[in-house]
Amino acid sequence: MSDIRHFLTLLDFSPSELTAILHRAIEMKRERNSDQGQQAHLNVLPGAVMGMIFEKSSTRTRVSFESGMAQMGGHAMFLSSTDTQLGRGEPVGDSARVISSMVDIVMIRTFGHDIVEQFAAQSSVPVINALTDDYHPCQLLADMQTWIEQRGSISGKTVCWVGDGNNMCQSYINAARQFDFELRISCPAGFEPSADLLAANSDRVSVVHEPKLAANGADLLVTDVWASMGQESEQAERAKLFAPYIVDEELMSRAASNALYMHCLPAHRGEEISAGLMDSPDTIIWQEAENRLHAQKALVEALLQKS
Ligand code: CP
Ligand code: NVA
């Protein structure tokens, strides 16, 4: 199966391939909003079927992949782990062999990153990581598309991650490498991302625990929930520890004068982000969410062209 192309992290594509996907996403968005509208992409992947395996909840990921496949003339099939034999202990590799023999592409949202790796190793079709405990690369495609639409290239800019060193933070580390920006990570002590990932990217990624210092002059501030899916029991304790890490108007005032802020959603107003920023008429957060659709359509098209 080694010649099959997968998208498990941003490192699975070269910087130029990623940029090409983002420019195609911007083009597809424009075409979708043109007179052609609903018909624009019906001939992109006629008859293609995506299997969507969800072991965690989702709104944006499910709706964007399912709509995207329909818009491209294909179909998407929702497979909850509780309703399939995966949830009853059928080995991941066996499931991968069977499911991939019947569909053209698979998307998986799960817990351990090793699960998507095991699935991909036995899959005869491309596999997309739609979020694991370690990475969320599809969200980064949408975030980078949003930046490009607003400001052009992100190369040489400074991004400040505020909050938990989680799957989104670790995806920003990969993005810093692939899209050539500086990343400052501001998290409470003990909530840093993987030490190996930090060490491998120490030329452009640093940890600055004090949020005001980290945000100083940054071009983009990014945050996410303090307790990710699977960490619900830690929510109350984390809320106390992370309180100084709210992205609010005060923290934004430390950033560059035209700085932007992003949040992958779902958000908790008054916790990791202020209600004022979430509900500001100028926020690009809704554009960022919509871009999941366009970026992933371009991603699926690229994976099915190359496989
Ligand atoms: N940002 C994101 O992945 O949202 P969902 O959990 O709703 O899919
Ligand atoms: N870090 C969050 C992202 C949700 C899209 C989580 O894993 O729950």
PDB file of C-alpha atoms and ligand atoms in Angstrom:
ATOM      1  CA  MET A   1       0.000   0.000   0.000  1.00  0.00           C
ATOM      2  CA  SER A   2       3.059   2.240   0.157  1.00  0.00           C
ATOM      3  CA  ASP A   3       2.292   4.071  -3.098  1.00  0.00           C
ATOM      4  CA  ILE A   4      -1.045   5.363  -1.761  1.00  0.00           C
ATOM      5  CA  ARG A   5      -0.968   9.016  -0.754  1.00  0.00           C
ATOM      6  CA  HIS A   6      -2.418   9.829   2.686  1.00  0.00           C
ATOM      7  CA  PHE A   7      -2.918  13.076   4.632  1.00  0.00           C
ATOM      8  CA  LEU A   8      -2.177  12.204   8.253  1.00  0.00           C
ATOM      9  CA  THR A   9      -0.186  15.358   9.035  1.00  0.00           C
ATOM     10  CA  LEU A  10       0.810  18.482   7.106  1.00  0.00           C
ATOM     11  CA  LEU A  11       4.195  16.854   6.523  1.00  0.00           C
ATOM     12  CA  ASP A  12       2.623  14.385   4.062  1.00  0.00           C
ATOM     13  CA  PHE A  13       2.642  17.119   1.394  1.00  0.00           C
ATOM     14  CA  SER A  14       5.476  19.390   0.339  1.00  0.00           C
ATOM     15  CA  PRO A  15       5.157  23.149   0.918  1.00  0.00           C
ATOM     16  CA  SER A  16       4.492  23.699  -2.798  1.00  0.00           C
ATOM     17  CA  GLU A  17       1.818  20.963  -2.858  1.00  0.00           C
ATOM     18  CA  LEU A  18       0.117  22.514   0.171  1.00  0.00           C
ATOM     19  CA  THR A  19       0.172  25.935  -1.449  1.00  0.00           C
ATOM     20  CA  ALA A  20      -1.325  24.493  -4.645  1.00  0.00           C
ATOM     21  CA  ILE A  21      -4.158  22.901  -2.617  1.00  0.00           C
ATOM     22  CA  LEU A  22      -4.879  26.222  -0.911  1.00  0.00           C
ATOM     23  CA  HIS A  23      -4.975  28.130  -4.196  1.00  0.00           C
ATOM     24  CA  ARG A  24      -7.299  25.501  -5.656  1.00  0.00           C
ATOM     25  CA  ALA A  25      -9.488  25.862  -2.538  1.00  0.00           C
ATOM     26  CA  ILE A  26      -9.714  29.616  -3.100  1.00  0.00           C
ATOM     27  CA  GLU A  27     -10.603  28.985  -6.764  1.00  0.00           C
ATOM     28  CA  MET A  28     -13.275  26.420  -5.820  1.00  0.00           C
ATOM     29  CA  LYS A  29     -14.757  28.863  -3.310  1.00  0.00           C
ATOM     30  CA  ARG A  30     -14.999  31.534  -6.008  1.00  0.00           C
ATOM     31  CA  GLU A  31     -16.558  29.074  -8.464  1.00  0.00           C
ATOM     32  CA  ARG A  32     -19.066  27.907  -5.859  1.00  0.00           C
ATOM     33  CA  ASN A  33     -20.096  31.541  -5.301  1.00  0.00           C
ATOM     34  CA  SER A  34     -20.328  32.278  -9.055  1.00  0.00           C
ATOM     35  CA  ASP A  35     -23.324  31.894 -11.366  1.00  0.00           C
ATOM     36  CA  GLN A  36     -22.438  28.201 -11.804  1.00  0.00           C
ATOM     37  CA  GLY A  37     -23.136  27.778  -8.068  1.00  0.00           C
ATOM     38  CA  GLN A  38     -24.329  24.294  -7.183  1.00  0.00           C
ATOM     39  CA  GLN A  39     -23.326  22.857 -10.559  1.00  0.00           C
ATOM     40  CA  ALA A  40     -19.739  24.130 -10.429  1.00  0.00           C
ATOM     41  CA  HIS A  41     -18.015  20.965  -9.197  1.00  0.00           C
ATOM     42  CA  LEU A  42     -20.424  18.151 -10.000  1.00  0.00           C
ATOM     43  CA  ASN A  43     -17.981  16.681 -12.507  1.00  0.00           C
ATOM     44  CA  VAL A  44     -14.909  16.804 -10.261  1.00  0.00           C
ATOM     45  CA  LEU A  45     -15.385  13.365  -8.615  1.00  0.00           C
ATOM     46  CA  PRO A  46     -18.521  11.791 -10.069  1.00  0.00           C
ATOM     47  CA  GLY A  47     -19.443   8.622  -8.206  1.00  0.00           C
ATOM     48  CA  ALA A  48     -16.591   8.846  -5.695  1.00  0.00           C
ATOM     49  CA  VAL A  49     -17.462   7.533  -2.231  1.00  0.00           C
ATOM     50  CA  MET A  50     -15.899   8.671   1.043  1.00  0.00           C
ATOM     51  CA  GLY A  51     -16.114   6.607   4.236  1.00  0.00           C
ATOM     52  CA  MET A  52     -16.185   8.958   7.255  1.00  0.00           C
ATOM     53  CA  ILE A  53     -15.234   7.209  10.498  1.00  0.00           C
ATOM     54  CA  PHE A  54     -16.040   9.197  13.635  1.00  0.00           C
ATOM     55  CA  GLU A  55     -14.974   8.057  17.105  1.00  0.00           C
ATOM     56  CA  LYS A  56     -15.412  11.614  18.458  1.00  0.00           C
ATOM     57  CA  SER A  57     -18.117  14.257  17.995  1.00  0.00           C
ATOM     58  CA  SER A  58     -18.067  16.779  15.150  1.00  0.00           C
ATOM     59  CA  THR A  59     -20.086  19.531  13.507  1.00  0.00           C
ATOM     60  CA  ARG A  60     -17.753  21.271  11.044  1.00  0.00           C
ATOM     61  CA  THR A  61     -15.756  18.236   9.959  1.00  0.00           C
ATOM     62  CA  ARG A  62     -18.749  16.075   9.192  1.00  0.00           C
ATOM     63  CA  VAL A  63     -20.764  18.793   7.454  1.00  0.00           C
ATOM     64  CA  SER A  64     -17.813  20.031   5.379  1.00  0.00           C
ATOM     65  CA  PHE A  65     -16.698  16.599   4.142  1.00  0.00           C
ATOM     66  CA  GLU A  66     -20.241  15.386   3.503  1.00  0.00           C
ATOM     67  CA  SER A  67     -21.276  18.565   1.676  1.00  0.00           C
ATOM     68  CA  GLY A  68     -17.989  18.699  -0.198  1.00  0.00           C
ATOM     69  CA  MET A  69     -18.332  15.171  -1.548  1.00  0.00           C
ATOM     70  CA  ALA A  70     -21.932  15.828  -2.645  1.00  0.00           C
ATOM     71  CA  GLN A  71     -20.896  19.086  -4.341  1.00  0.00           C
ATOM     72  CA  MET A  72     -18.193  17.228  -6.286  1.00  0.00           C
ATOM     73  CA  GLY A  73     -20.647  14.624  -7.573  1.00  0.00           C
ATOM     74  CA  GLY A  74     -19.713  11.995  -5.014  1.00  0.00           C
ATOM     75  CA  HIS A  75     -21.121  10.640  -1.803  1.00  0.00           C
ATOM     76  CA  ALA A  76     -20.032  10.451   1.830  1.00  0.00           C
ATOM     77  CA  MET A  77     -20.987   7.737   4.294  1.00  0.00           C
ATOM     78  CA  PHE A  78     -21.072   8.480   8.028  1.00  0.00           C
ATOM     79  CA  LEU A  79     -19.638   5.586  10.040  1.00  0.00           C
ATOM     80  CA  SER A  80     -19.900   5.985  13.791  1.00  0.00           C
ATOM     81  CA  SER A  81     -17.653   3.665  15.764  1.00  0.00           C
ATOM     82  CA  THR A  82     -20.585   2.835  18.028  1.00  0.00           C
ATOM     83  CA  ASP A  83     -22.597   1.507  15.089  1.00  0.00           C
ATOM     84  CA  THR A  84     -19.818  -0.395  13.287  1.00  0.00           C
ATOM     85  CA  GLN A  85     -17.759  -3.427  14.274  1.00  0.00           C
ATOM     86  CA  LEU A  86     -14.841  -1.052  15.001  1.00  0.00           C
ATOM     87  CA  GLY A  87     -16.641  -0.205  18.244  1.00  0.00           C
ATOM     88  CA  ARG A  88     -16.895  -3.922  19.085  1.00  0.00           C
ATOM     89  CA  GLY A  89     -13.192  -4.587  18.743  1.00  0.00           C
ATOM     90  CA  GLU A  90     -12.692  -5.566  15.087  1.00  0.00           C
ATOM     91  CA  PRO A  91      -8.997  -4.856  14.451  1.00  0.00           C
ATOM     92  CA  VAL A  92      -8.279  -1.501  12.801  1.00  0.00           C
ATOM     93  CA  GLY A  93      -6.231  -3.173  10.061  1.00  0.00           C
ATOM     94  CA  ASP A  94      -9.017  -5.623   9.194  1.00  0.00           C
ATOM     95  CA  SER A  95     -11.544  -2.785   9.072  1.00  0.00           C
ATOM     96  CA  ALA A  96      -9.191  -0.806   6.843  1.00  0.00           C
ATOM     97  CA  ARG A  97      -8.819  -3.665   4.351  1.00  0.00           C
ATOM     98  CA  VAL A  98     -12.577  -4.155   4.090  1.00  0.00           C
ATOM     99  CA  ILE A  99     -13.753  -0.523   4.098  1.00  0.00           C
ATOM    100  CA  SER A 100     -11.072   0.595   1.642  1.00  0.00           C
ATOM    101  CA  SER A 101     -12.089  -2.186  -0.772  1.00  0.00           C
ATOM    102  CA  MET A 102     -15.516  -0.554  -1.102  1.00  0.00           C
ATOM    103  CA  VAL A 103     -14.877   3.213  -1.016  1.00  0.00           C
ATOM    104  CA  ASP A 104     -12.499   5.612  -2.811  1.00  0.00           C
ATOM    105  CA  ILE A 105     -11.229   7.597   0.165  1.00  0.00           C
ATOM    106  CA  VAL A 106     -11.512   7.447   3.962  1.00  0.00           C
ATOM    107  CA  MET A 107     -11.590  10.140   6.627  1.00  0.00           C
ATOM    108  CA  ILE A 108     -11.013   9.256  10.282  1.00  0.00           C
ATOM    109  CA  ARG A 109     -11.558  11.206  13.511  1.00  0.00           C
ATOM    110  CA  THR A 110     -10.268   9.251  16.481  1.00  0.00           C
ATOM    111  CA  PHE A 111      -8.191   9.291  19.660  1.00  0.00           C
ATOM    112  CA  GLY A 112      -4.667   7.880  19.245  1.00  0.00           C
ATOM    113  CA  HIS A 113      -2.723   9.038  16.198  1.00  0.00           C
ATOM    114  CA  ASP A 114      -1.462   5.457  15.855  1.00  0.00           C
ATOM    115  CA  ILE A 115      -5.004   4.412  14.890  1.00  0.00           C
ATOM    116  CA  VAL A 116      -4.983   6.514  11.685  1.00  0.00           C
ATOM    117  CA  GLU A 117      -1.462   5.252  10.981  1.00  0.00           C
ATOM    118  CA  GLN A 118      -2.564   1.623  11.411  1.00  0.00           C
ATOM    119  CA  PHE A 119      -5.608   2.223   9.223  1.00  0.00           C
ATOM    120  CA  ALA A 120      -3.544   3.905   6.503  1.00  0.00           C
ATOM    121  CA  ALA A 121      -0.996   1.076   6.537  1.00  0.00           C
ATOM    122  CA  GLN A 122      -3.707  -1.415   5.524  1.00  0.00           C
ATOM    123  CA  SER A 123      -5.825   0.887   3.351  1.00  0.00           C
ATOM    124  CA  SER A 124      -5.897   0.556  -0.432  1.00  0.00           C
ATOM    125  CA  VAL A 125      -7.253   4.135  -0.747  1.00  0.00           C
ATOM    126  CA  PRO A 126      -6.116   7.535   0.616  1.00  0.00           C
ATOM    127  CA  VAL A 127      -6.768   8.198   4.311  1.00  0.00           C
ATOM    128  CA  ILE A 128      -7.338  11.685   5.764  1.00  0.00           C
ATOM    129  CA  ASN A 129      -6.742  12.496   9.430  1.00  0.00           C
ATOM    130  CA  ALA A 130      -9.839  14.426  10.488  1.00  0.00           C
ATOM    131  CA  LEU A 131      -8.432  14.930  14.029  1.00  0.00           C
ATOM    132  CA  THR A 132      -6.512  12.753  16.427  1.00  0.00           C
ATOM    133  CA  ASP A 133      -5.255  13.492  19.930  1.00  0.00           C
ATOM    134  CA  ASP A 134      -2.009  14.669  18.280  1.00  0.00           C
ATOM    135  CA  TYR A 135      -2.920  16.520  15.060  1.00  0.00           C
ATOM    136  CA  HIS A 136      -5.741  18.259  13.194  1.00  0.00           C
ATOM    137  CA  PRO A 137      -4.198  19.028   9.771  1.00  0.00           C
ATOM    138  CA  CYS A 138      -7.503  19.702   7.939  1.00  0.00           C
ATOM    139  CA  GLN A 139      -8.142  22.661  10.240  1.00  0.00           C
ATOM    140  CA  LEU A 140      -4.739  24.070   9.335  1.00  0.00           C
ATOM    141  CA  LEU A 141      -5.623  23.995   5.640  1.00  0.00           C
ATOM    142  CA  ALA A 142      -8.677  26.138   6.428  1.00  0.00           C
ATOM    143  CA  ASP A 143      -6.680  28.461   8.692  1.00  0.00           C
ATOM    144  CA  MET A 144      -3.943  28.964   6.108  1.00  0.00           C
ATOM    145  CA  GLN A 145      -6.510  29.545   3.346  1.00  0.00           C
ATOM    146  CA  THR A 146      -8.160  32.170   5.542  1.00  0.00           C
ATOM    147  CA  TRP A 147      -4.857  33.926   6.175  1.00  0.00           C
ATOM    148  CA  ILE A 148      -4.010  33.957   2.465  1.00  0.00           C
ATOM    149  CA  GLU A 149      -7.443  35.398   1.612  1.00  0.00           C
ATOM    150  CA  GLN A 150      -6.992  38.147   4.210  1.00  0.00           C
ATOM    151  CA  ARG A 151      -3.302  38.956   3.982  1.00  0.00           C
ATOM    152  CA  GLY A 152      -1.491  36.950   1.271  1.00  0.00           C
ATOM    153  CA  SER A 153       1.549  34.815   2.095  1.00  0.00           C
ATOM    154  CA  ILE A 154       2.158  33.959   5.761  1.00  0.00           C
ATOM    155  CA  SER A 155       5.884  33.401   5.128  1.00  0.00           C
ATOM    156  CA  GLY A 156       7.996  35.422   7.568  1.00  0.00           C
ATOM    157  CA  LYS A 157       5.047  36.368   9.809  1.00  0.00           C
ATOM    158  CA  THR A 158       4.777  35.728  13.550  1.00  0.00           C
ATOM    159  CA  VAL A 159       1.971  33.540  14.888  1.00  0.00           C
ATOM    160  CA  CYS A 160       1.184  33.263  18.591  1.00  0.00           C
ATOM    161  CA  TRP A 161      -0.579  30.145  19.867  1.00  0.00           C
ATOM    162  CA  VAL A 162      -2.335  30.821  23.183  1.00  0.00           C
ATOM    163  CA  GLY A 163      -3.620  27.938  25.316  1.00  0.00           C
ATOM    164  CA  ASP A 164      -3.123  24.197  25.482  1.00  0.00           C
ATOM    165  CA  GLY A 165      -0.234  22.496  23.659  1.00  0.00           C
ATOM    166  CA  ASN A 166      -2.799  20.222  22.031  1.00  0.00           C
ATOM    167  CA  ASN A 167      -3.529  18.695  18.613  1.00  0.00           C
ATOM    168  CA  MET A 168      -4.175  22.138  17.074  1.00  0.00           C
ATOM    169  CA  CYS A 169      -1.014  23.580  18.620  1.00  0.00           C
ATOM    170  CA  GLN A 170       1.040  20.664  17.281  1.00  0.00           C
ATOM    171  CA  SER A 171      -0.494  21.168  13.850  1.00  0.00           C
ATOM    172  CA  TYR A 172       0.573  24.826  14.013  1.00  0.00           C
ATOM    173  CA  ILE A 173       4.136  23.630  14.674  1.00  0.00           C
ATOM    174  CA  ASN A 174       4.016  21.613  11.439  1.00  0.00           C
ATOM    175  CA  ALA A 175       2.439  24.586   9.679  1.00  0.00           C
ATOM    176  CA  ALA A 176       5.251  26.884  10.854  1.00  0.00           C
ATOM    177  CA  ARG A 177       7.686  24.544   9.141  1.00  0.00           C
ATOM    178  CA  GLN A 178       5.674  24.021   5.950  1.00  0.00           C
ATOM    179  CA  PHE A 179       4.530  27.633   5.499  1.00  0.00           C
ATOM    180  CA  ASP A 180       7.686  29.306   6.876  1.00  0.00           C
ATOM    181  CA  PHE A 181       6.517  31.387   9.832  1.00  0.00           C
ATOM    182  CA  GLU A 182       7.683  31.956  13.411  1.00  0.00           C
ATOM    183  CA  LEU A 183       5.496  30.377  16.098  1.00  0.00           C
ATOM    184  CA  ARG A 184       5.401  31.413  19.755  1.00  0.00           C
ATOM    185  CA  ILE A 185       3.506  29.032  22.010  1.00  0.00           C
ATOM    186  CA  SER A 186       2.053  30.470  25.196  1.00  0.00           C
ATOM    187  CA  CYS A 187       0.728  27.775  27.536  1.00  0.00           C
ATOM    188  CA  PRO A 188       0.789  27.084  31.266  1.00  0.00           C
ATOM    189  CA  ALA A 189       3.842  25.134  32.444  1.00  0.00           C
ATOM    190  CA  GLY A 190       3.156  21.436  32.057  1.00  0.00           C
ATOM    191  CA  PHE A 191       0.866  21.881  29.029  1.00  0.00           C
ATOM    192  CA  GLU A 192       3.553  22.233  26.361  1.00  0.00           C
ATOM    193  CA  PRO A 193       3.298  20.316  23.080  1.00  0.00           C
ATOM    194  CA  SER A 194       5.518  17.277  22.418  1.00  0.00           C
ATOM    195  CA  ALA A 195       9.127  17.932  23.419  1.00  0.00           C
ATOM    196  CA  ASP A 196      10.353  16.023  20.344  1.00  0.00           C
ATOM    197  CA  LEU A 197       8.247  18.179  18.028  1.00  0.00           C
ATOM    198  CA  LEU A 198       9.522  21.356  19.714  1.00  0.00           C
ATOM    199  CA  ALA A 199      13.132  20.183  19.454  1.00  0.00           C
ATOM    200  CA  ALA A 200      12.747  19.280  15.772  1.00  0.00           C
ATOM    201  CA  ASN A 201      11.436  22.784  15.013  1.00  0.00           C
ATOM    202  CA  SER A 202      13.466  24.875  17.448  1.00  0.00           C
ATOM    203  CA  ASP A 203      14.677  27.116  14.615  1.00  0.00           C
ATOM    204  CA  ARG A 204      11.221  28.688  14.290  1.00  0.00           C
ATOM    205  CA  VAL A 205       9.128  27.553  17.276  1.00  0.00           C
ATOM    206  CA  SER A 206       9.521  28.738  20.867  1.00  0.00           C
ATOM    207  CA  VAL A 207       7.591  28.450  24.135  1.00  0.00           C
ATOM    208  CA  VAL A 208       6.921  31.790  25.852  1.00  0.00           C
ATOM    209  CA  HIS A 209       4.789  31.033  28.917  1.00  0.00           C
ATOM    210  CA  GLU A 210       3.798  34.653  29.622  1.00  0.00           C
ATOM    211  CA  PRO A 211       0.948  35.422  27.158  1.00  0.00           C
ATOM    212  CA  LYS A 212       1.476  39.190  26.985  1.00  0.00           C
ATOM    213  CA  LEU A 213       5.115  38.653  26.067  1.00  0.00           C
ATOM    214  CA  ALA A 214       4.239  35.978  23.519  1.00  0.00           C
ATOM    215  CA  ALA A 215       1.583  38.122  21.825  1.00  0.00           C
ATOM    216  CA  ASN A 216       3.851  41.144  21.536  1.00  0.00           C
ATOM    217  CA  GLY A 217       3.854  42.288  17.893  1.00  0.00           C
ATOM    218  CA  ALA A 218       2.372  39.014  16.599  1.00  0.00           C
ATOM    219  CA  ASP A 219       0.529  39.019  13.271  1.00  0.00           C
ATOM    220  CA  LEU A 220      -1.918  36.258  14.219  1.00  0.00           C
ATOM    221  CA  LEU A 221      -3.204  34.996  17.569  1.00  0.00           C
ATOM    222  CA  VAL A 222      -4.747  31.518  17.627  1.00  0.00           C
ATOM    223  CA  THR A 223      -6.521  29.697  20.417  1.00  0.00           C
ATOM    224  CA  ASP A 224      -8.636  26.590  21.038  1.00  0.00           C
ATOM    225  CA  VAL A 225     -10.539  24.947  23.882  1.00  0.00           C
ATOM    226  CA  TRP A 226      -8.632  24.313  27.095  1.00  0.00           C
ATOM    227  CA  ALA A 227      -9.978  20.745  27.451  1.00  0.00           C
ATOM    228  CA  SER A 228     -10.083  18.760  24.230  1.00  0.00           C
ATOM    229  CA  MET A 229     -12.400  15.879  23.417  1.00  0.00           C
ATOM    230  CA  GLY A 230     -11.470  13.038  25.762  1.00  0.00           C
ATOM    231  CA  GLN A 231     -10.334  15.475  28.520  1.00  0.00           C
ATOM    232  CA  GLU A 232     -13.802  16.436  29.762  1.00  0.00           C
ATOM    233  CA  SER A 233     -13.021  15.292  33.327  1.00  0.00           C
ATOM    234  CA  GLU A 234     -10.153  17.844  33.482  1.00  0.00           C
ATOM    235  CA  GLN A 235     -12.327  20.786  32.346  1.00  0.00           C
ATOM    236  CA  ALA A 236     -12.812  22.454  35.769  1.00  0.00           C
ATOM    237  CA  GLU A 237      -9.182  22.101  36.855  1.00  0.00           C
ATOM    238  CA  ARG A 238      -7.916  23.352  33.483  1.00  0.00           C
ATOM    239  CA  ALA A 239     -10.305  26.345  33.569  1.00  0.00           C
ATOM    240  CA  LYS A 240      -8.504  27.587  36.701  1.00  0.00           C
ATOM    241  CA  LEU A 241      -4.981  26.954  35.395  1.00  0.00           C
ATOM    242  CA  PHE A 242      -5.645  28.464  31.967  1.00  0.00           C
ATOM    243  CA  ALA A 243      -7.535  31.591  33.132  1.00  0.00           C
ATOM    244  CA  PRO A 244      -4.588  33.937  32.320  1.00  0.00           C
ATOM    245  CA  TYR A 245      -4.546  32.564  28.753  1.00  0.00           C
ATOM    246  CA  ILE A 246      -7.794  34.101  27.484  1.00  0.00           C
ATOM    247  CA  VAL A 247      -7.527  35.743  24.062  1.00  0.00           C
ATOM    248  CA  ASP A 248      -9.357  39.021  24.605  1.00  0.00           C
ATOM    249  CA  GLU A 249      -9.233  42.645  23.519  1.00  0.00           C
ATOM    250  CA  GLU A 250      -6.440  43.360  26.014  1.00  0.00           C
ATOM    251  CA  LEU A 251      -4.209  40.583  24.636  1.00  0.00           C
ATOM    252  CA  MET A 252      -4.997  41.624  21.051  1.00  0.00           C
ATOM    253  CA  SER A 253      -3.800  45.149  21.908  1.00  0.00           C
ATOM    254  CA  ARG A 254      -0.299  43.668  22.423  1.00  0.00           C
ATOM    255  CA  ALA A 255      -0.254  42.179  18.926  1.00  0.00           C
ATOM    256  CA  ALA A 256       0.560  44.010  15.682  1.00  0.00           C
ATOM    257  CA  SER A 257      -1.921  46.775  14.851  1.00  0.00           C
ATOM    258  CA  ASN A 258      -3.571  44.823  12.015  1.00  0.00           C
ATOM    259  CA  ALA A 259      -3.286  41.415  13.712  1.00  0.00           C
ATOM    260  CA  LEU A 260      -5.923  38.750  13.135  1.00  0.00           C
ATOM    261  CA  TYR A 261      -7.197  36.066  15.524  1.00  0.00           C
ATOM    262  CA  MET A 262      -8.510  32.584  14.798  1.00  0.00           C
ATOM    263  CA  HIS A 263     -10.307  29.792  16.643  1.00  0.00           C
ATOM    264  CA  CYS A 264     -11.096  26.395  15.108  1.00  0.00           C
ATOM    265  CA  LEU A 265     -14.393  26.153  17.050  1.00  0.00           C
ATOM    266  CA  PRO A 266     -16.343  25.083  19.009  1.00  0.00           C
ATOM    267  CA  ALA A 267     -15.572  28.029  21.324  1.00  0.00           C
ATOM    268  CA  HIS A 268     -16.326  28.837  24.948  1.00  0.00           C
ATOM    269  CA  ARG A 269     -16.988  32.571  25.278  1.00  0.00           C
ATOM    270  CA  GLY A 270     -15.391  33.956  28.425  1.00  0.00           C
ATOM    271  CA  GLU A 271     -12.937  31.045  28.698  1.00  0.00           C
ATOM    272  CA  GLU A 272     -10.296  30.783  25.967  1.00  0.00           C
ATOM    273  CA  ILE A 273     -11.763  33.699  23.970  1.00  0.00           C
ATOM    274  CA  SER A 274     -13.777  36.757  24.990  1.00  0.00           C
ATOM    275  CA  ALA A 275     -17.395  37.163  23.893  1.00  0.00           C
ATOM    276  CA  GLY A 276     -16.407  40.529  22.419  1.00  0.00           C
ATOM    277  CA  LEU A 277     -13.887  38.984  20.018  1.00  0.00           C
ATOM    278  CA  MET A 278     -16.153  36.052  19.115  1.00  0.00           C
ATOM    279  CA  ASP A 279     -19.077  38.319  18.319  1.00  0.00           C
ATOM    280  CA  SER A 280     -17.128  41.162  16.716  1.00  0.00           C
ATOM    281  CA  PRO A 281     -18.486  42.059  13.255  1.00  0.00           C
ATOM    282  CA  ASP A 282     -14.869  42.028  12.024  1.00  0.00           C
ATOM    283  CA  THR A 283     -14.007  38.514  13.127  1.00  0.00           C
ATOM    284  CA  ILE A 284     -12.768  36.093  10.466  1.00  0.00           C
ATOM    285  CA  ILE A 285     -13.658  33.050  12.580  1.00  0.00           C
ATOM    286  CA  TRP A 286     -16.791  32.271  10.519  1.00  0.00           C
ATOM    287  CA  GLN A 287     -14.806  32.550   7.292  1.00  0.00           C
ATOM    288  CA  GLU A 288     -12.224  30.214   8.856  1.00  0.00           C
ATOM    289  CA  ALA A 289     -14.993  27.679   9.616  1.00  0.00           C
ATOM    290  CA  GLU A 290     -16.505  27.905   6.119  1.00  0.00           C
ATOM    291  CA  ASN A 291     -13.092  27.368   4.573  1.00  0.00           C
ATOM    292  CA  ARG A 292     -13.064  23.826   5.960  1.00  0.00           C
ATOM    293  CA  LEU A 293     -15.436  23.033   3.079  1.00  0.00           C
ATOM    294  CA  HIS A 294     -13.359  24.582   0.324  1.00  0.00           C
ATOM    295  CA  ALA A 295      -9.943  23.463   1.606  1.00  0.00           C
ATOM    296  CA  GLN A 296     -11.053  19.857   2.053  1.00  0.00           C
ATOM    297  CA  LYS A 297     -12.668  19.718  -1.382  1.00  0.00           C
ATOM    298  CA  ALA A 298      -9.308  20.722  -2.824  1.00  0.00           C
ATOM    299  CA  LEU A 299      -7.553  18.183  -0.577  1.00  0.00           C
ATOM    300  CA  VAL A 300      -9.811  15.290  -1.634  1.00  0.00           C
ATOM    301  CA  GLU A 301      -9.442  16.240  -5.281  1.00  0.00           C
ATOM    302  CA  ALA A 302      -5.647  16.269  -4.917  1.00  0.00           C
ATOM    303  CA  LEU A 303      -5.538  12.921  -3.089  1.00  0.00           C
ATOM    304  CA  LEU A 304      -7.749  11.201  -5.652  1.00  0.00           C
ATOM    305  CA  GLN A 305      -5.778  12.665  -8.552  1.00  0.00           C
ATOM    306  CA  LYS A 306      -2.470  11.465  -7.152  1.00  0.00           C
ATOM    307  CA  SER A 307      -3.406   8.020  -5.912  1.00  0.00           C
TER     308      SER A 307
HETATM  309  N1   CP B   1     -13.002  22.582  14.168  1.00  0.00           N
HETATM  310  C1   CP B   1     -13.570  21.362  14.091  1.00  0.00           C
HETATM  311  O1   CP B   1     -12.929  20.377  13.711  1.00  0.00           O
HETATM  312  O2   CP B   1     -14.885  21.327  14.423  1.00  0.00           O
HETATM  313  P1   CP B   1     -15.776  20.014  14.654  1.00  0.00           P
HETATM  314  O3   CP B   1     -15.259  19.348  15.900  1.00  0.00           O
HETATM  315  O4   CP B   1     -17.169  20.548  14.813  1.00  0.00           O
HETATM  316  O5   CP B   1     -15.641  19.109  13.466  1.00  0.00           O
HETATM  317  N1  NVA B   2      -8.483  20.538  20.447  1.00  0.00           N
HETATM  318  C1  NVA B   2      -9.878  20.312  20.155  1.00  0.00           C
HETATM  319  C2  NVA B   2     -10.156  20.648  18.717  1.00  0.00           C
HETATM  320  C3  NVA B   2     -11.618  20.509  18.331  1.00  0.00           C
HETATM  321  C4  NVA B   2     -11.860  20.797  16.871  1.00  0.00           C
HETATM  322  C5  NVA B   2     -10.250  18.865  20.453  1.00  0.00           C
HETATM  323  O1  NVA B   2      -9.460  17.978  20.136  1.00  0.00           O
HETATM  324  O2  NVA B   2     -11.308  18.635  21.035  1.00  0.00           O
END
